N, CA, C and O atoms as CSV, one atom per row, in Angstrom:
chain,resi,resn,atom,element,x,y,z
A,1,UNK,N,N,0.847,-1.191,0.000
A,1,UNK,CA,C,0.000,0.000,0.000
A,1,UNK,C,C,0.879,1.237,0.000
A,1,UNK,O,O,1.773,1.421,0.825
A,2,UNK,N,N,0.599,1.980,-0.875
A,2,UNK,CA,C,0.752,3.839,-0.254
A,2,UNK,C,C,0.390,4.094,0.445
A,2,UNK,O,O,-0.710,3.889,0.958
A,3,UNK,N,N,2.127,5.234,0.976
A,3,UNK,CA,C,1.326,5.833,2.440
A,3,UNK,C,C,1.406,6.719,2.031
A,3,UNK,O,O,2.340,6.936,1.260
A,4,UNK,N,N,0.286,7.897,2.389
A,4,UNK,CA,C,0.121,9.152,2.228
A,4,UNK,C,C,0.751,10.310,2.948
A,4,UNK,O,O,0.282,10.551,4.061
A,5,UNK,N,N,1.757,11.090,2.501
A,5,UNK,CA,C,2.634,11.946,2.959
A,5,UNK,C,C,2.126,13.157,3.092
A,5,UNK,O,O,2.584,14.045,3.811
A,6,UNK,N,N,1.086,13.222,2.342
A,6,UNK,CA,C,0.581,14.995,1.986
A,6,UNK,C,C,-0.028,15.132,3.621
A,6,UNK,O,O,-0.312,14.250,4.432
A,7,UNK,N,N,-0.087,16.498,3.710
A,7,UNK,CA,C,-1.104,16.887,5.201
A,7,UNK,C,C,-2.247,17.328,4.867
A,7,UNK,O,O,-2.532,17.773,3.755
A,8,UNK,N,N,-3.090,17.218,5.954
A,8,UNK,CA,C,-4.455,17.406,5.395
A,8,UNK,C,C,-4.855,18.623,4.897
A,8,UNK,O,O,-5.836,18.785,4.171
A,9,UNK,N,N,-4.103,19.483,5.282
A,9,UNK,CA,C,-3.946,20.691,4.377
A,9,UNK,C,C,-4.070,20.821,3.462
A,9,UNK,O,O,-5.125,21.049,2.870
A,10,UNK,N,N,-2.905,20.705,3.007
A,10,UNK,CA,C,-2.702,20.422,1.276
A,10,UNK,C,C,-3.659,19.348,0.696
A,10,UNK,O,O,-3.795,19.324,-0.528
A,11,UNK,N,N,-4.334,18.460,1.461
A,11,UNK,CA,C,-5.139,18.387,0.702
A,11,UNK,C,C,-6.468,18.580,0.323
A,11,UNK,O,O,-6.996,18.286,-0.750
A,12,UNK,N,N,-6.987,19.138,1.376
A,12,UNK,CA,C,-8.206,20.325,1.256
A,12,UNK,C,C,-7.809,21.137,0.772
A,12,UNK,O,O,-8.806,21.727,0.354
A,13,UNK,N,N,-6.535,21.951,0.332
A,13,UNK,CA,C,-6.582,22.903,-0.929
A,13,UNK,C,C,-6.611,22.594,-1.780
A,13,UNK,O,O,-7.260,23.303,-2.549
A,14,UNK,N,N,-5.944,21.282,-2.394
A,14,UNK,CA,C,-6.267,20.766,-3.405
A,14,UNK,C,C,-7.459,20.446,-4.478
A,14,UNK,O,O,-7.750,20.593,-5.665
A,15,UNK,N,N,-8.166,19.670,-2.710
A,15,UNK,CA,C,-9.814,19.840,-3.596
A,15,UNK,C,C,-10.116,21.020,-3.408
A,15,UNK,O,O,-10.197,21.287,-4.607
A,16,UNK,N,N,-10.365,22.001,-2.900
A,16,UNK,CA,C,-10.790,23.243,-3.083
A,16,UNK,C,C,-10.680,23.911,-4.321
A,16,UNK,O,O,-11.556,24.610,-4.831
A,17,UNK,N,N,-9.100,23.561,-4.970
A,17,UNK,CA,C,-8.531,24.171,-6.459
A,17,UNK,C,C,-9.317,23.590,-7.313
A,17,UNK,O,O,-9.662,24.139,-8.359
A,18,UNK,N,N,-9.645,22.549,-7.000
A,18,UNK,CA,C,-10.892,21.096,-8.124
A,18,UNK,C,C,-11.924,21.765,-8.363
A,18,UNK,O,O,-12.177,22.277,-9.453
A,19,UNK,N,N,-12.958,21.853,-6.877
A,19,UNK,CA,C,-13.743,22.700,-6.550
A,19,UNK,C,C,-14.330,23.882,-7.615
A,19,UNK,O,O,-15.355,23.984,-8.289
A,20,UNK,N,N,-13.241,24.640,-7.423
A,20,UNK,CA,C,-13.371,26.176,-8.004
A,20,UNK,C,C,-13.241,25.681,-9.988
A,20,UNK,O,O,-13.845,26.251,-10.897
A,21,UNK,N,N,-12.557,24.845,-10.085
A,21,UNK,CA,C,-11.998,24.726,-11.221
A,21,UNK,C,C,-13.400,24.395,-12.001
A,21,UNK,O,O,-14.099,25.078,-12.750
A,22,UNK,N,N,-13.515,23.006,-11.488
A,22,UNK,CA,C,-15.020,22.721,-11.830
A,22,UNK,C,C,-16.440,23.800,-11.630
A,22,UNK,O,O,-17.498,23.645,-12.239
A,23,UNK,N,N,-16.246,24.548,-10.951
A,23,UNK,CA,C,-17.107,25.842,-11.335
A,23,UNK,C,C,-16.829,26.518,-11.947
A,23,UNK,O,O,-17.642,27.076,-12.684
A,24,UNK,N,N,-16.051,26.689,-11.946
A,24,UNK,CA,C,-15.640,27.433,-13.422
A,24,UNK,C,C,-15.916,27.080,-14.553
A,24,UNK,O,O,-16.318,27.943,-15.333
A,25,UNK,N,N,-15.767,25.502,-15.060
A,25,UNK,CA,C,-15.898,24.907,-15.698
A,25,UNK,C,C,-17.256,25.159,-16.216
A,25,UNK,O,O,-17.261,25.673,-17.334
A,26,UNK,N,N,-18.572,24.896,-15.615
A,26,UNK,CA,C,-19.528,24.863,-15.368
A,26,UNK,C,C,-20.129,26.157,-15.417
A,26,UNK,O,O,-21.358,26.233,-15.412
A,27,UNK,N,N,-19.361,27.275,-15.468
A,27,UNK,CA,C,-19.637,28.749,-15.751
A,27,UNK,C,C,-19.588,28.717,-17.254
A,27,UNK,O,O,-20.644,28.776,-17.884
A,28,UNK,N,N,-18.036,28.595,-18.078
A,28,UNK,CA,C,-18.037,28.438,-19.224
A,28,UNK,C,C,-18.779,27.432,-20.223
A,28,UNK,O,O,-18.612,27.553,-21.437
A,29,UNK,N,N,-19.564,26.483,-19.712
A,29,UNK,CA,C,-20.540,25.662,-20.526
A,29,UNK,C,C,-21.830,26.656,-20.433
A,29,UNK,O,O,-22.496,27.005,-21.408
A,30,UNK,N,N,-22.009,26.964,-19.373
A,30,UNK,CA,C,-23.017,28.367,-19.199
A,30,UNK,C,C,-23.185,29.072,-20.337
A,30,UNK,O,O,-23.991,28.975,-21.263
A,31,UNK,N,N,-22.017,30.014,-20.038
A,31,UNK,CA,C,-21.587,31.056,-21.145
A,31,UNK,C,C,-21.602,30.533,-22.773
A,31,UNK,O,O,-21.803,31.232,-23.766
A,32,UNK,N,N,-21.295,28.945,-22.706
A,32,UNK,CA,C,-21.433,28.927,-24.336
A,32,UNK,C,C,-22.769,28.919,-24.443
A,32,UNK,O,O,-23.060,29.329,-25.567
A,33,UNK,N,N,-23.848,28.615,-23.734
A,33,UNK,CA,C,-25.074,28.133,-23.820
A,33,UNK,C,C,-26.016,29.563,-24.323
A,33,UNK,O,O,-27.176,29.513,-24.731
A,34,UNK,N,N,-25.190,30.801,-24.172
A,34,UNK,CA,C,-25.750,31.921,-24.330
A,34,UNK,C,C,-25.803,32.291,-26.038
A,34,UNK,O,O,-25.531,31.505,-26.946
A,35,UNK,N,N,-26.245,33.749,-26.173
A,35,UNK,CA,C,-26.083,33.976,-27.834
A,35,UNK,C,C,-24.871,34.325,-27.741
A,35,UNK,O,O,-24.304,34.674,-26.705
A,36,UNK,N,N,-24.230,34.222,-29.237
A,36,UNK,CA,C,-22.785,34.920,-29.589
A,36,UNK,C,C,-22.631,36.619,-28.820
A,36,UNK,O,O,-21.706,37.006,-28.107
A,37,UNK,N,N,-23.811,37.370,-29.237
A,37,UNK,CA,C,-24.006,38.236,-28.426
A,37,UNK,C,C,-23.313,38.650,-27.382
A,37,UNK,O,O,-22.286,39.289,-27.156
A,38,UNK,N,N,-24.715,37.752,-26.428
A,38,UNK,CA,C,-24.011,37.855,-24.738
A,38,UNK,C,C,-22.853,37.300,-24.563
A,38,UNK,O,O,-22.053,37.886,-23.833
A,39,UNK,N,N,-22.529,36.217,-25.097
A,39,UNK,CA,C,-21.046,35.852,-25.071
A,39,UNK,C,C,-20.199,36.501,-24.842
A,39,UNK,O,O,-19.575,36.326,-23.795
A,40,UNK,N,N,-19.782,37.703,-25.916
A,40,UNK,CA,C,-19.116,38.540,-26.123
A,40,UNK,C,C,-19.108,39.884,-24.932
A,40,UNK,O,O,-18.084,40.357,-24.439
A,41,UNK,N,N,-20.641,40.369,-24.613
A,41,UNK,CA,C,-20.539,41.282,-24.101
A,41,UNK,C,C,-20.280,40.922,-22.561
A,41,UNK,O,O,-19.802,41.824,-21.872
A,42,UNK,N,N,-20.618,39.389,-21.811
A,42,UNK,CA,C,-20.501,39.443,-20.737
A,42,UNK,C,C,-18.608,39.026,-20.750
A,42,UNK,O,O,-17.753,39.689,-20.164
A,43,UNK,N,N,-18.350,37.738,-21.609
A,43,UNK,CA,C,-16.783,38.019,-21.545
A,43,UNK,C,C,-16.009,39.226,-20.995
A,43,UNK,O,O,-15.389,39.443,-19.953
A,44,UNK,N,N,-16.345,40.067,-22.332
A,44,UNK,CA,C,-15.612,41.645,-22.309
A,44,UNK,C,C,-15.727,42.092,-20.868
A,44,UNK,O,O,-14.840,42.321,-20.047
A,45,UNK,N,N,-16.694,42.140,-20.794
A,45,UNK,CA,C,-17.264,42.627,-19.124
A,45,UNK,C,C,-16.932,42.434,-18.289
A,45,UNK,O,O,-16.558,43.278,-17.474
A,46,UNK,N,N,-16.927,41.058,-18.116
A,46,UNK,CA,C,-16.682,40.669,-16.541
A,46,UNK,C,C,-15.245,39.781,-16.482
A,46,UNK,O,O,-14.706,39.749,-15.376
A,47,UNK,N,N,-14.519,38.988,-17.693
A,47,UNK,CA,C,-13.608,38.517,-17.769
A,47,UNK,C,C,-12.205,39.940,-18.082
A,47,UNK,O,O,-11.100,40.106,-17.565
A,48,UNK,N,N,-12.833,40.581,-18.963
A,48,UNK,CA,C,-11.808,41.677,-19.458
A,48,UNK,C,C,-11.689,42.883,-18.382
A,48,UNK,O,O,-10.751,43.673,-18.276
A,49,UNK,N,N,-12.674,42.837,-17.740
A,49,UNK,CA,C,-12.744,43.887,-17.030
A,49,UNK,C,C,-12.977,45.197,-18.181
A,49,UNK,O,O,-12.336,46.248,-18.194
A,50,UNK,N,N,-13.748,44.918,-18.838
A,50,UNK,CA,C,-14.622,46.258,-19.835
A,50,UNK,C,C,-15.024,47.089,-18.915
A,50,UNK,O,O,-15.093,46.603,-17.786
A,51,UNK,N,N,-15.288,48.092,-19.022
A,51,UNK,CA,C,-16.854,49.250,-18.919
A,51,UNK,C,C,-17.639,49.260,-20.109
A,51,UNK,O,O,-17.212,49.207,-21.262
A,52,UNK,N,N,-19.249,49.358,-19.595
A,52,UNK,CA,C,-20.509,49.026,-20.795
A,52,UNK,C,C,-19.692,49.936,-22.069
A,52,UNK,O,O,-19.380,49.497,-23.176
A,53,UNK,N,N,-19.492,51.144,-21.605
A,53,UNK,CA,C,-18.918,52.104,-23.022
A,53,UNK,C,C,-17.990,51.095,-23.732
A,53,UNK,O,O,-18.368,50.427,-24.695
A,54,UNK,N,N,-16.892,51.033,-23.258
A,54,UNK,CA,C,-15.801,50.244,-23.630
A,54,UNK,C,C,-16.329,48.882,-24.483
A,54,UNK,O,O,-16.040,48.598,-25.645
A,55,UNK,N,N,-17.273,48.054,-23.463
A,55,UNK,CA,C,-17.836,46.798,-24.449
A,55,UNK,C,C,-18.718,47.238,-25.648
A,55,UNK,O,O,-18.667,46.589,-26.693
A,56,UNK,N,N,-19.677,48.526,-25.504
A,56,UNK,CA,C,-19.683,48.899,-26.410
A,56,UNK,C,C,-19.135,49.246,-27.817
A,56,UNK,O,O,-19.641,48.995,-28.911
A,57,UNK,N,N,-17.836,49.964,-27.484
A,57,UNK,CA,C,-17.373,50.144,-28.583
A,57,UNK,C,C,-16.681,49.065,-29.508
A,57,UNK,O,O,-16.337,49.185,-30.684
A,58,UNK,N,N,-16.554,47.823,-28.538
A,58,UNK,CA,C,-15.709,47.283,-28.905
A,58,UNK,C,C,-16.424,46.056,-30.030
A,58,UNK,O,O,-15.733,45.393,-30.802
A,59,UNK,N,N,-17.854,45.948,-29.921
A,59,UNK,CA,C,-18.695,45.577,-30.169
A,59,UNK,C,C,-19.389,46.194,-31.381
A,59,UNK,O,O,-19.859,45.379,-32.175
A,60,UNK,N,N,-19.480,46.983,-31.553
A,60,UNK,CA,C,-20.156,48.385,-32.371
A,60,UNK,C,C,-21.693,48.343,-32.067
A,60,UNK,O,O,-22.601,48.029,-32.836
A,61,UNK,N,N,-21.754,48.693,-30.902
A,61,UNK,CA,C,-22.939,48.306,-30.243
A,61,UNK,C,C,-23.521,49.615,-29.661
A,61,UNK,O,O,-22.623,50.353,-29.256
A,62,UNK,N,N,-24.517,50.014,-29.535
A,62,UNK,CA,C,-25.087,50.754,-28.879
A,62,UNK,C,C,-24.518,50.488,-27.226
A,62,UNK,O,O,-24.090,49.383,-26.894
A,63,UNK,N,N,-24.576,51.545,-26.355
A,63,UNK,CA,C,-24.364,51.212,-24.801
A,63,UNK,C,C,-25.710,50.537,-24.307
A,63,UNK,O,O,-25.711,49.592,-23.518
A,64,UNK,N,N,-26.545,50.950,-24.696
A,64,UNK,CA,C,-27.911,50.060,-24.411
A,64,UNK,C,C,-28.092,49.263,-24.212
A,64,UNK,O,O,-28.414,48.719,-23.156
A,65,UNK,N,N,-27.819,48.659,-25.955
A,65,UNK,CA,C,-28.018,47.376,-26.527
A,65,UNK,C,C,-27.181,46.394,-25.326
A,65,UNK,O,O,-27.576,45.384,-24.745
A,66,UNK,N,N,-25.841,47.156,-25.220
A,66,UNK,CA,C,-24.900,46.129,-24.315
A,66,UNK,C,C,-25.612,45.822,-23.284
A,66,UNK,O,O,-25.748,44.625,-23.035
A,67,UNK,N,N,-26.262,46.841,-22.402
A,67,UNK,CA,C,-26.613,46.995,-21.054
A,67,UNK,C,C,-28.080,45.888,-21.295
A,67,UNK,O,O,-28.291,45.028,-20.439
A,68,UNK,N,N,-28.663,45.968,-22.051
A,68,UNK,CA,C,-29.765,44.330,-21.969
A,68,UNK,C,C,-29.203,43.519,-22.456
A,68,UNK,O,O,-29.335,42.571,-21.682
A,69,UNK,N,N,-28.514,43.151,-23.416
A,69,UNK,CA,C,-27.167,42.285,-23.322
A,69,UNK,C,C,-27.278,41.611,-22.540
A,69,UNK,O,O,-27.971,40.624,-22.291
A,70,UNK,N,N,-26.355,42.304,-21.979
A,70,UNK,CA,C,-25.998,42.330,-20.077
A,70,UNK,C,C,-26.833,41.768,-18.997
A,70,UNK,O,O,-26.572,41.093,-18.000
A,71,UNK,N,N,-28.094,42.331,-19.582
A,71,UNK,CA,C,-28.933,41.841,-18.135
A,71,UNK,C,C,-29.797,40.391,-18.388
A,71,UNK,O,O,-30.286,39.659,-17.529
A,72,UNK,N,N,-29.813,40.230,-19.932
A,72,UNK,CA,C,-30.838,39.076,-20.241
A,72,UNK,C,C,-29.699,37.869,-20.168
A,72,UNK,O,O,-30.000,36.755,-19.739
A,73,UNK,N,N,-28.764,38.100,-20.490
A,73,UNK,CA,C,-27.068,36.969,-20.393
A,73,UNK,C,C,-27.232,36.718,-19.369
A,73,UNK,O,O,-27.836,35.657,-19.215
A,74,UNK,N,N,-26.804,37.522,-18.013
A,74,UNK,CA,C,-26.819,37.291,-16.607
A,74,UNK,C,C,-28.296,36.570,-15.749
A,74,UNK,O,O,-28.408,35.999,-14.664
A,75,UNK,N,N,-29.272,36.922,-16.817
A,75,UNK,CA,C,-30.677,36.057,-15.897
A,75,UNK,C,C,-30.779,35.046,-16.590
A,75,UNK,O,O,-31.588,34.205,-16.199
A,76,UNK,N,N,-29.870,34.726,-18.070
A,76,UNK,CA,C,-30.097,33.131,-18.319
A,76,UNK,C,C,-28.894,32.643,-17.539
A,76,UNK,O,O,-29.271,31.654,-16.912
A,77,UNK,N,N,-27.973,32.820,-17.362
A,77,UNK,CA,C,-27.190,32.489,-16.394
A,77,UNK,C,C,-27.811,32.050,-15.159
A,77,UNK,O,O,-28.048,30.912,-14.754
A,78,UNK,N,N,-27.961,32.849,-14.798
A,78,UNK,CA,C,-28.584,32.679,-13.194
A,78,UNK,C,C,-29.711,31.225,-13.255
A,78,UNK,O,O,-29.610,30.281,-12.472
A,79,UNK,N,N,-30.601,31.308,-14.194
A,79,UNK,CA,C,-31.053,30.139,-15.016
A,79,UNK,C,C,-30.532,29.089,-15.138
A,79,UNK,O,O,-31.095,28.075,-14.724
A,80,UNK,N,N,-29.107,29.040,-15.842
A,80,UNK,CA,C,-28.838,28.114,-16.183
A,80,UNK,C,C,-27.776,27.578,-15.188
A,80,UNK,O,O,-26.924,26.842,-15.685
A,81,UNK,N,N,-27.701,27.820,-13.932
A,81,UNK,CA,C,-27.003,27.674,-13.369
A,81,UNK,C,C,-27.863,26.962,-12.075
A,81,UNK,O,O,-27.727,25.845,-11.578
A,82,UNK,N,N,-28.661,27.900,-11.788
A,82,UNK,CA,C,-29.334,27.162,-10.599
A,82,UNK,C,C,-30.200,25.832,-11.510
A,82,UNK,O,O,-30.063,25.073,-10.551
A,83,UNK,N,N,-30.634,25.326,-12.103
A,83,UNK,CA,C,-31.398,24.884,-13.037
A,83,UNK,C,C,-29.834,23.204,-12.479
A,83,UNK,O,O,-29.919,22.217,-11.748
A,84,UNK,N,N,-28.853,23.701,-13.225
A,84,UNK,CA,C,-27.698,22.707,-12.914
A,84,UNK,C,C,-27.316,22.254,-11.241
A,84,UNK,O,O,-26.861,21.248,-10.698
A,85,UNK,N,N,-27.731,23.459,-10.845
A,85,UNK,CA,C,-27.539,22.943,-8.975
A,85,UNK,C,C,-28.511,21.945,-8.725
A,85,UNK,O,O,-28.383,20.925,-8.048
A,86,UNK,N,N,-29.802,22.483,-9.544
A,86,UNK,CA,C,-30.951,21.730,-8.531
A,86,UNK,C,C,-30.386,20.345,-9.498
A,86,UNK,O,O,-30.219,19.481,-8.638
A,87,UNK,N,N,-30.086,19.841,-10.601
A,87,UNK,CA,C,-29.980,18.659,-10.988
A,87,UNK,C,C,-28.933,17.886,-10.252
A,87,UNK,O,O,-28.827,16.665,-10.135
A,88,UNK,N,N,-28.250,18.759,-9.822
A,88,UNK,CA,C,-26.454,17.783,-8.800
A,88,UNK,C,C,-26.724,17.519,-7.996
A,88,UNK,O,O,-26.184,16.646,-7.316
A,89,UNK,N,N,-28.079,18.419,-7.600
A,89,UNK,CA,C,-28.120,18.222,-5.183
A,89,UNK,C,C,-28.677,16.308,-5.147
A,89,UNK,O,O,-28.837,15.732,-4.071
């Protein structure tokens, strides 16, 4: 048999790094699940650290347009996310 050297430390951070990873994971299947659109504008946004102007422009988008973008991306999210919790519990 192996004996296990690690401390329990290290290895509750370990899974913790799993943890996070796999949510993450599980964020980006999210995010593809969205339109090319929101894709883009929540990326820019919240991965790039944009401002709406900024994703705007970068987009050739109205600031508007971004800003429901923005908000209809984030409530299918929220959707598609709790929707995946309630299927894991």
């Amino acid at each position: 048999a192996r004996e296990v050297t690690e401390a329990p430390e290290e290895i509750e951070e370990r899974v913790d790094k799993l943890q996070a990873l796999d949510a993450r994971n599980d964020m980006m299947d999210a995010i593809r699940s969205l339109t090319e659109d929101q894709q883009q504008v929540l990326i820019l946004r919240f991965y790039g650290g944009m401002s709406n102007a900024q994703v705007a422009e970068a987009v050739g988008k109205p600031e508007t347009a971004v800003k429901a973008l923005q908000a209809r991306g984030l409530r299918s999210l929220r959707r598609i996310l709790t929707d995946a919790d309630r299927w894991s519990a």
